[in-house]
PDB file of C-alpha atoms in Angstrom:
ATOM      1  CA  MET A   1      -3.112  66.383  51.763  1.00 51.00           C
ATOM      2  CA  SER A   2      -4.618  63.506  52.748  1.00 52.00           C
ATOM      3  CA  ASP A   3      -7.420  64.203  50.031  1.00 54.00           C
ATOM      4  CA  ALA A   4      -4.792  64.124  47.555  1.00 52.00           C
ATOM      5  CA  THR A   5      -3.354  60.622  48.135  1.00 52.00           C
ATOM      6  CA  THR A   6      -7.253  59.011  48.433  1.00 52.00           C
ATOM      7  CA  GLU A   7      -7.684  60.467  45.095  1.00 53.00           C
ATOM      8  CA  GLU A   8      -5.129  58.709  43.748  1.00 52.00           C
ATOM      9  CA  LYS A   9      -5.802  55.395  44.764  1.00 51.00           C
ATOM     10  CA  PRO A  10      -9.144  55.389  42.836  1.00 51.00           C
ATOM     11  CA  LYS A  11      -7.274  56.506  39.753  1.00 52.00           C
ATOM     12  CA  LYS A  12      -4.424  53.567  40.237  1.00 54.00           C
ATOM     13  CA  GLY A  13      -6.854  51.208  41.417  1.00 57.00           C
ATOM     14  CA  GLY A  14      -9.497  52.144  38.026  1.00 65.00           C
ATOM     15  CA  SER A  15      -6.400  51.153  35.901  1.00 75.00           C
ATOM     16  CA  LYS A  16      -5.919  47.981  37.016  1.00 78.00           C
ATOM     17  CA  VAL A  17      -9.776  47.355  36.321  1.00 76.00           C
ATOM     18  CA  VAL A  18      -9.382  48.881  32.942  1.00 77.00           C
ATOM     19  CA  LEU A  19      -6.111  46.721  32.213  1.00 77.00           C
ATOM     20  CA  ILE A  20      -8.000  43.372  33.671  1.00 81.00           C
ATOM     21  CA  GLY A  21     -10.936  44.373  31.392  1.00 80.00           C
ATOM     22  CA  VAL A  22      -9.109  44.592  28.162  1.00 80.00           C
ATOM     23  CA  LEU A  23      -6.830  41.408  28.958  1.00 79.00           C
ATOM     24  CA  ALA A  24     -10.404  39.320  30.112  1.00 82.00           C
ATOM     25  CA  ALA A  25     -11.870  40.913  26.934  1.00 82.00           C
ATOM     26  CA  VAL A  26      -8.691  39.885  24.661  1.00 80.00           C
ATOM     27  CA  ILE A  27      -8.932  36.302  25.726  1.00 86.00           C
ATOM     28  CA  GLY A  28     -12.697  35.959  25.391  1.00 81.00           C
ATOM     29  CA  ALA A  29     -11.763  37.150  21.922  1.00 81.00           C
ATOM     30  CA  ALA A  30      -9.295  34.270  21.461  1.00 81.00           C
ATOM     31  CA  ALA A  31     -11.315  31.752  23.081  1.00 81.00           C
ATOM     32  CA  ALA A  32     -14.568  32.795  20.814  1.00 79.00           C
ATOM     33  CA  GLY A  33     -12.585  32.948  17.954  1.00 78.00           C
ATOM     34  CA  GLY A  34     -10.945  29.177  18.488  1.00 76.00           C
ATOM     35  CA  GLY A  35     -14.179  27.905  19.491  1.00 75.00           C
ATOM     36  CA  TRP A  36     -15.748  29.056  15.977  1.00 73.00           C
ATOM     37  CA  TYR A  37     -12.822  27.964  14.376  1.00 75.00           C
ATOM     38  CA  PHE A  38     -13.132  24.393  15.696  1.00 71.00           C
ATOM     39  CA  LEU A  39     -16.855  24.261  16.021  1.00 74.00           C
ATOM     40  CA  GLY A  40     -17.391  25.560  12.616  1.00 72.00           C
ATOM     41  CA  ARG A  41     -15.216  23.246  10.481  1.00 68.00           C
ATOM     42  CA  LYS A  42     -16.328  20.190   8.277  1.00 62.00           C
ATOM     43  CA  PRO A  43     -15.499  17.487  10.817  1.00 59.00           C
ATOM     44  CA  ALA A  44     -13.202  14.832   9.013  1.00 57.00           C
ATOM     45  CA  THR A  45     -14.425  11.759   7.282  1.00 59.00           C
ATOM     46  CA  ALA A  46     -12.760   8.262   7.476  1.00 55.00           C
ATOM     47  CA  GLU A  47     -12.551   9.064   3.402  1.00 57.00           C
ATOM     48  CA  GLU A  48     -10.296  12.131   3.993  1.00 58.00           C
ATOM     49  CA  HIS A  49      -7.999  10.290   6.023  1.00 57.00           C
ATOM     50  CA  VAL A  50      -7.503   7.310   3.473  1.00 63.00           C
ATOM     51  CA  ALA A  51      -4.804   7.879   0.638  1.00 63.00           C
ATOM     52  CA  LYS A  52      -6.981   7.608  -2.592  1.00 66.00           C
ATOM     53  CA  PRO A  53      -5.864   5.100  -5.075  1.00 69.00           C
ATOM     54  CA  GLU A  54      -4.389   6.220  -8.002  1.00 69.00           C
ATOM     55  CA  PRO A  55      -6.160   5.851 -11.731  1.00 70.00           C
ATOM     56  CA  ALA A  56      -5.152   2.560 -13.216  1.00 71.00           C
ATOM     57  CA  LYS A  57      -2.835   3.728 -16.155  1.00 75.00           C
ATOM     58  CA  ALA A  58      -4.678   3.147 -19.203  1.00 80.00           C
ATOM     59  CA  PRO A  59      -3.483   0.061 -21.061  1.00 82.00           C
ATOM     60  CA  THR A  60      -1.168   0.147 -24.260  1.00 90.00           C
ATOM     61  CA  TYR A  61      -2.669  -1.468 -27.242  1.00 93.00           C
ATOM     62  CA  MET A  62      -1.096  -2.886 -29.911  1.00 93.00           C
ATOM     63  CA  ALA A  63      -2.983  -4.136 -33.513  1.00 94.00           C
ATOM     64  CA  MET A  64      -1.492  -7.110 -35.646  1.00 93.00           C
ATOM     65  CA  GLU A  65      -2.419  -6.957 -39.109  1.00 93.00           C
ATOM     66  CA  THR A  66      -5.056  -9.665 -40.145  1.00 95.00           C
ATOM     67  CA  MET A  67      -4.198 -13.070 -40.525  1.00 95.00           C
ATOM     68  CA  VAL A  68      -4.986 -15.737 -42.671  1.00 95.00           C
ATOM     69  CA  VAL A  69      -4.699 -19.317 -41.846  1.00 94.00           C
ATOM     70  CA  ASN A  70      -5.295 -22.904 -43.609  1.00 93.00           C
ATOM     71  CA  LEU A  71      -6.154 -24.944 -40.451  1.00 94.00           C
ATOM     72  CA  ALA A  72      -5.440 -28.428 -39.168  1.00 93.00           C
ATOM     73  CA  ASP A  73      -9.022 -30.126 -40.714  1.00 92.00           C
ATOM     74  CA  PRO A  74      -8.883 -33.437 -42.988  1.00 90.00           C
ATOM     75  CA  GLY A  75      -8.431 -32.376 -46.384  1.00 86.00           C
ATOM     76  CA  GLY A  76      -7.011 -28.480 -46.080  1.00 81.00           C
ATOM     77  CA  GLU A  77      -9.750 -26.902 -47.010  1.00 89.00           C
ATOM     78  CA  ARG A  78     -10.741 -24.490 -44.264  1.00 93.00           C
ATOM     79  CA  PHE A  79      -8.932 -21.784 -43.369  1.00 92.00           C
ATOM     80  CA  ALA A  80      -9.321 -18.795 -40.271  1.00 94.00           C
ATOM     81  CA  GLN A  81      -9.308 -15.134 -41.028  1.00 95.00           C
ATOM     82  CA  LEU A  82      -7.896 -13.647 -37.866  1.00 95.00           C
ATOM     83  CA  GLY A  83      -7.939  -9.387 -36.337  1.00 96.00           C
ATOM     84  CA  ILE A  84      -5.640  -9.628 -33.452  1.00 95.00           C
ATOM     85  CA  THR A  85      -5.050  -7.112 -30.831  1.00 95.00           C
ATOM     86  CA  VAL A  86      -2.385  -7.338 -27.848  1.00 94.00           C
ATOM     87  CA  GLU A  87      -2.969  -5.231 -24.711  1.00 93.00           C
ATOM     88  CA  LEU A  88       0.548  -4.967 -23.121  1.00 90.00           C
ATOM     89  CA  SER A  89       1.938  -3.581 -20.028  1.00 85.00           C
ATOM     90  CA  ASP A  90       3.396  -0.336 -21.291  1.00 85.00           C
ATOM     91  CA  GLU A  91       4.370   1.641 -24.447  1.00 89.00           C
ATOM     92  CA  LYS A  92       8.432   0.137 -23.676  1.00 88.00           C
ATOM     93  CA  ALA A  93       6.677  -3.160 -24.461  1.00 86.00           C
ATOM     94  CA  ALA A  94       4.848  -2.108 -27.701  1.00 89.00           C
ATOM     95  CA  ASP A  95       8.796  -0.849 -28.766  1.00 89.00           C
ATOM     96  CA  LYS A  96      10.372  -4.887 -28.117  1.00 89.00           C
ATOM     97  CA  ILE A  97       7.553  -6.353 -29.592  1.00 90.00           C
ATOM     98  CA  LYS A  98       7.524  -3.959 -32.398  1.00 91.00           C
ATOM     99  CA  SER A  99      11.071  -5.316 -33.216  1.00 92.00           C
ATOM    100  CA  PHE A 100      10.201  -8.882 -33.135  1.00 92.00           C
ATOM    101  CA  LEU A 101       7.080  -8.513 -35.317  1.00 93.00           C
ATOM    102  CA  PRO A 102       7.819 -10.721 -37.993  1.00 93.00           C
ATOM    103  CA  SER A 103       8.944 -13.575 -35.746  1.00 92.00           C
ATOM    104  CA  ILE A 104       5.755 -13.593 -33.539  1.00 93.00           C
ATOM    105  CA  ARG A 105       3.393 -13.634 -36.644  1.00 94.00           C
ATOM    106  CA  SER A 106       5.124 -16.258 -37.884  1.00 94.00           C
ATOM    107  CA  ALA A 107       4.935 -17.974 -34.632  1.00 93.00           C
ATOM    108  CA  ILE A 108       1.120 -17.160 -34.487  1.00 94.00           C
ATOM    109  CA  LEU A 109       0.310 -18.524 -37.707  1.00 94.00           C
ATOM    110  CA  LEU A 110       2.085 -21.727 -36.854  1.00 94.00           C
ATOM    111  CA  LEU A 111       0.245 -21.641 -33.624  1.00 94.00           C
ATOM    112  CA  VAL A 112      -3.125 -21.152 -35.581  1.00 94.00           C
ATOM    113  CA  SER A 113      -2.221 -23.953 -38.510  1.00 94.00           C
ATOM    114  CA  GLN A 114      -2.315 -26.809 -35.442  1.00 93.00           C
ATOM    115  CA  ARG A 115      -5.903 -26.036 -34.776  1.00 94.00           C
ATOM    116  CA  THR A 116      -9.134 -27.725 -36.188  1.00 94.00           C
ATOM    117  CA  SER A 117     -12.070 -25.932 -37.462  1.00 93.00           C
ATOM    118  CA  GLU A 118     -14.000 -27.618 -34.628  1.00 94.00           C
ATOM    119  CA  GLU A 119     -11.737 -26.524 -32.315  1.00 94.00           C
ATOM    120  CA  LEU A 120     -11.662 -22.711 -32.734  1.00 94.00           C
ATOM    121  CA  LEU A 121     -15.706 -22.735 -33.353  1.00 94.00           C
ATOM    122  CA  THR A 122     -15.920 -23.450 -29.762  1.00 95.00           C
ATOM    123  CA  ARG A 123     -15.620 -20.322 -26.801  1.00 96.00           C
ATOM    124  CA  PRO A 124     -13.087 -22.695 -24.700  1.00 95.00           C
ATOM    125  CA  GLY A 125     -10.944 -23.091 -27.795  1.00 95.00           C
ATOM    126  CA  LYS A 126     -10.566 -19.264 -28.828  1.00 95.00           C
ATOM    127  CA  GLU A 127      -9.694 -18.802 -25.252  1.00 95.00           C
ATOM    128  CA  LYS A 128      -7.246 -21.436 -25.405  1.00 95.00           C
ATOM    129  CA  LEU A 129      -5.841 -19.758 -28.513  1.00 95.00           C
ATOM    130  CA  ALA A 130      -5.518 -16.377 -27.324  1.00 95.00           C
ATOM    131  CA  ARG A 131      -3.864 -17.982 -24.008  1.00 93.00           C
ATOM    132  CA  ASP A 132      -1.118 -19.449 -26.326  1.00 93.00           C
ATOM    133  CA  ILE A 133      -1.203 -16.653 -28.279  1.00 93.00           C
ATOM    134  CA  ALA A 134      -0.009 -14.303 -25.606  1.00 92.00           C
ATOM    135  CA  GLY A 135       2.892 -16.674 -24.224  1.00 90.00           C
ATOM    136  CA  GLU A 136       4.223 -16.654 -28.131  1.00 90.00           C
ATOM    137  CA  VAL A 137       4.061 -12.759 -28.035  1.00 90.00           C
ATOM    138  CA  GLY A 138       5.609 -12.577 -25.074  1.00 87.00           C
ATOM    139  CA  ARG A 139       8.004 -14.731 -25.636  1.00 87.00           C
ATOM    140  CA  PRO A 140      10.263 -13.010 -27.521  1.00 83.00           C
ATOM    141  CA  LEU A 141      10.888 -10.641 -24.622  1.00 80.00           C
ATOM    142  CA  GLY A 142      12.101 -13.295 -22.138  1.00 80.00           C
ATOM    143  CA  PHE A 143       8.346 -14.636 -21.287  1.00 79.00           C
ATOM    144  CA  ILE A 144       8.650 -18.411 -20.858  1.00 77.00           C
ATOM    145  CA  PRO A 145       5.204 -19.367 -21.614  1.00 70.00           C
ATOM    146  CA  PRO A 146       4.478 -22.759 -19.213  1.00 65.00           C
ATOM    147  CA  GLU A 147       4.160 -25.978 -20.900  1.00 64.00           C
ATOM    148  CA  PRO A 148       0.796 -27.124 -21.394  1.00 57.00           C
ATOM    149  CA  VAL A 149      -1.048 -29.144 -18.907  1.00 47.00           C
ATOM    150  CA  LYS A 150      -1.887 -32.712 -20.510  1.00 47.00           C
ATOM    151  CA  GLU A 151      -5.531 -33.863 -18.982  1.00 45.00           C
ATOM    152  CA  ALA A 152      -5.243 -37.553 -17.053  1.00 42.00           C
ATOM    153  CA  PRO A 153      -6.533 -39.985 -19.094  1.00 43.00           C
ATOM    154  CA  ARG A 154     -10.314 -40.477 -18.747  1.00 43.00           C
ATOM    155  CA  GLU A 155     -10.410 -43.663 -17.873  1.00 45.00           C
ATOM    156  CA  ALA A 156      -8.093 -43.839 -14.620  1.00 42.00           C
ATOM    157  CA  ALA A 157     -10.455 -41.484 -13.677  1.00 43.00           C
ATOM    158  CA  LYS A 158     -13.168 -43.044 -13.619  1.00 45.00           C
ATOM    159  CA  GLU A 159     -11.459 -45.974 -11.909  1.00 47.00           C
ATOM    160  CA  GLY A 160     -10.832 -43.499  -8.828  1.00 46.00           C
ATOM    161  CA  ALA A 161      -7.384 -43.280  -9.328  1.00 45.00           C
ATOM    162  CA  THR A 162      -6.030 -39.171  -9.349  1.00 47.00           C
ATOM    163  CA  ASP A 163      -2.917 -37.838 -10.396  1.00 46.00           C
ATOM    164  CA  GLU A 164      -1.983 -35.284  -8.837  1.00 46.00           C
ATOM    165  CA  VAL A 165       0.377 -34.001 -10.878  1.00 45.00           C
ATOM    166  CA  PRO A 166      -1.227 -32.174 -13.741  1.00 45.00           C
ATOM    167  CA  MET A 167      -3.458 -30.181 -10.784  1.00 42.00           C
ATOM    168  CA  LYS A 168      -0.413 -29.557  -9.279  1.00 40.00           C
ATOM    169  CA  LYS A 169       1.330 -28.021 -13.000  1.00 43.00           C
ATOM    170  CA  ALA A 170      -1.898 -26.164 -13.507  1.00 44.00           C
ATOM    171  CA  VAL A 171      -2.038 -24.708  -9.785  1.00 40.00           C
ATOM    172  CA  ALA A 172       2.115 -23.494 -10.560  1.00 41.00           C
ATOM    173  CA  ARG A 173       0.346 -21.938 -13.961  1.00 44.00           C
ATOM    174  CA  GLU A 174      -2.037 -20.177 -12.360  1.00 44.00           C
ATOM    175  CA  ALA A 175      -0.276 -18.624  -9.464  1.00 38.00           C
ATOM    176  CA  ALA A 176       3.017 -17.705 -11.997  1.00 44.00           C
ATOM    177  CA  LYS A 177      -0.002 -16.385 -14.355  1.00 47.00           C
ATOM    178  CA  ASP A 178       1.397 -13.196 -16.417  1.00 43.00           C
ATOM    179  CA  GLU A 179       3.775 -12.063 -13.867  1.00 56.00           C
ATOM    180  CA  ALA A 180       6.505 -11.754 -16.112  1.00 73.00           C
ATOM    181  CA  ASN A 181       4.658 -11.666 -19.726  1.00 82.00           C
ATOM    182  CA  PRO A 182       3.978  -7.858 -20.974  1.00 85.00           C
ATOM    183  CA  VAL A 183       1.148  -9.090 -22.537  1.00 89.00           C
ATOM    184  CA  ARG A 184      -1.938  -9.171 -19.728  1.00 90.00           C
ATOM    185  CA  GLY A 185      -4.414  -9.431 -23.105  1.00 92.00           C
ATOM    186  CA  VAL A 186      -5.273 -11.107 -26.628  1.00 94.00           C
ATOM    187  CA  LEU A 187      -8.406  -9.496 -28.065  1.00 95.00           C
ATOM    188  CA  PHE A 188      -9.812 -10.597 -31.267  1.00 95.00           C
ATOM    189  CA  SER A 189     -10.976  -8.018 -33.595  1.00 94.00           C
ATOM    190  CA  SER A 190     -12.213 -10.113 -36.193  1.00 95.00           C
ATOM    191  CA  PHE A 191     -12.568 -13.853 -36.294  1.00 95.00           C
ATOM    192  CA  ILE A 192     -13.899 -15.866 -39.766  1.00 94.00           C
ATOM    193  CA  ILE A 193     -13.348 -19.507 -40.237  1.00 94.00           C
ATOM    194  CA  GLN A 194     -14.544 -20.653 -43.500  1.00 91.00           C
TER     195      GLN A 194
END
């Protein structure tokens, strides 16, 4: 009897060893798999964590019919032919502008007819005209263009006197520039002066 009991003890001890071996193999496989997963991954870069900005919406353009306008030159013999395209914030603004197009065209014609050919032949004159047109196009949509800033008289500037009011108006106008105006820009597709 003593031989039978001694033989059973190694079998019980052997099953524990097998069980421990299987558990060690499972734990080792899990550790190896976890190590492979974490070490084999591509490292995260700062670019992946930063939210990518959404692409800007394509602007909405609206072309107006070509306009021919007499200029304010002495003798009234000079005229301008303008092709104007307006860049708008969205399609809704384009639909609104189309409903006011006759009054907008009239306002632009009046605006251009006050200019001289000498003024419109310079780049600053064209840029000022574009800003003024943007204000006139936005007016029917509720945008009230700011009053133009009048420059201080040159004599006062030479004497050393400063007039801060025009400067403050200019700063205020730049701060509120185009925030409410759905017109983002005025582009000239043709600009002929004869």
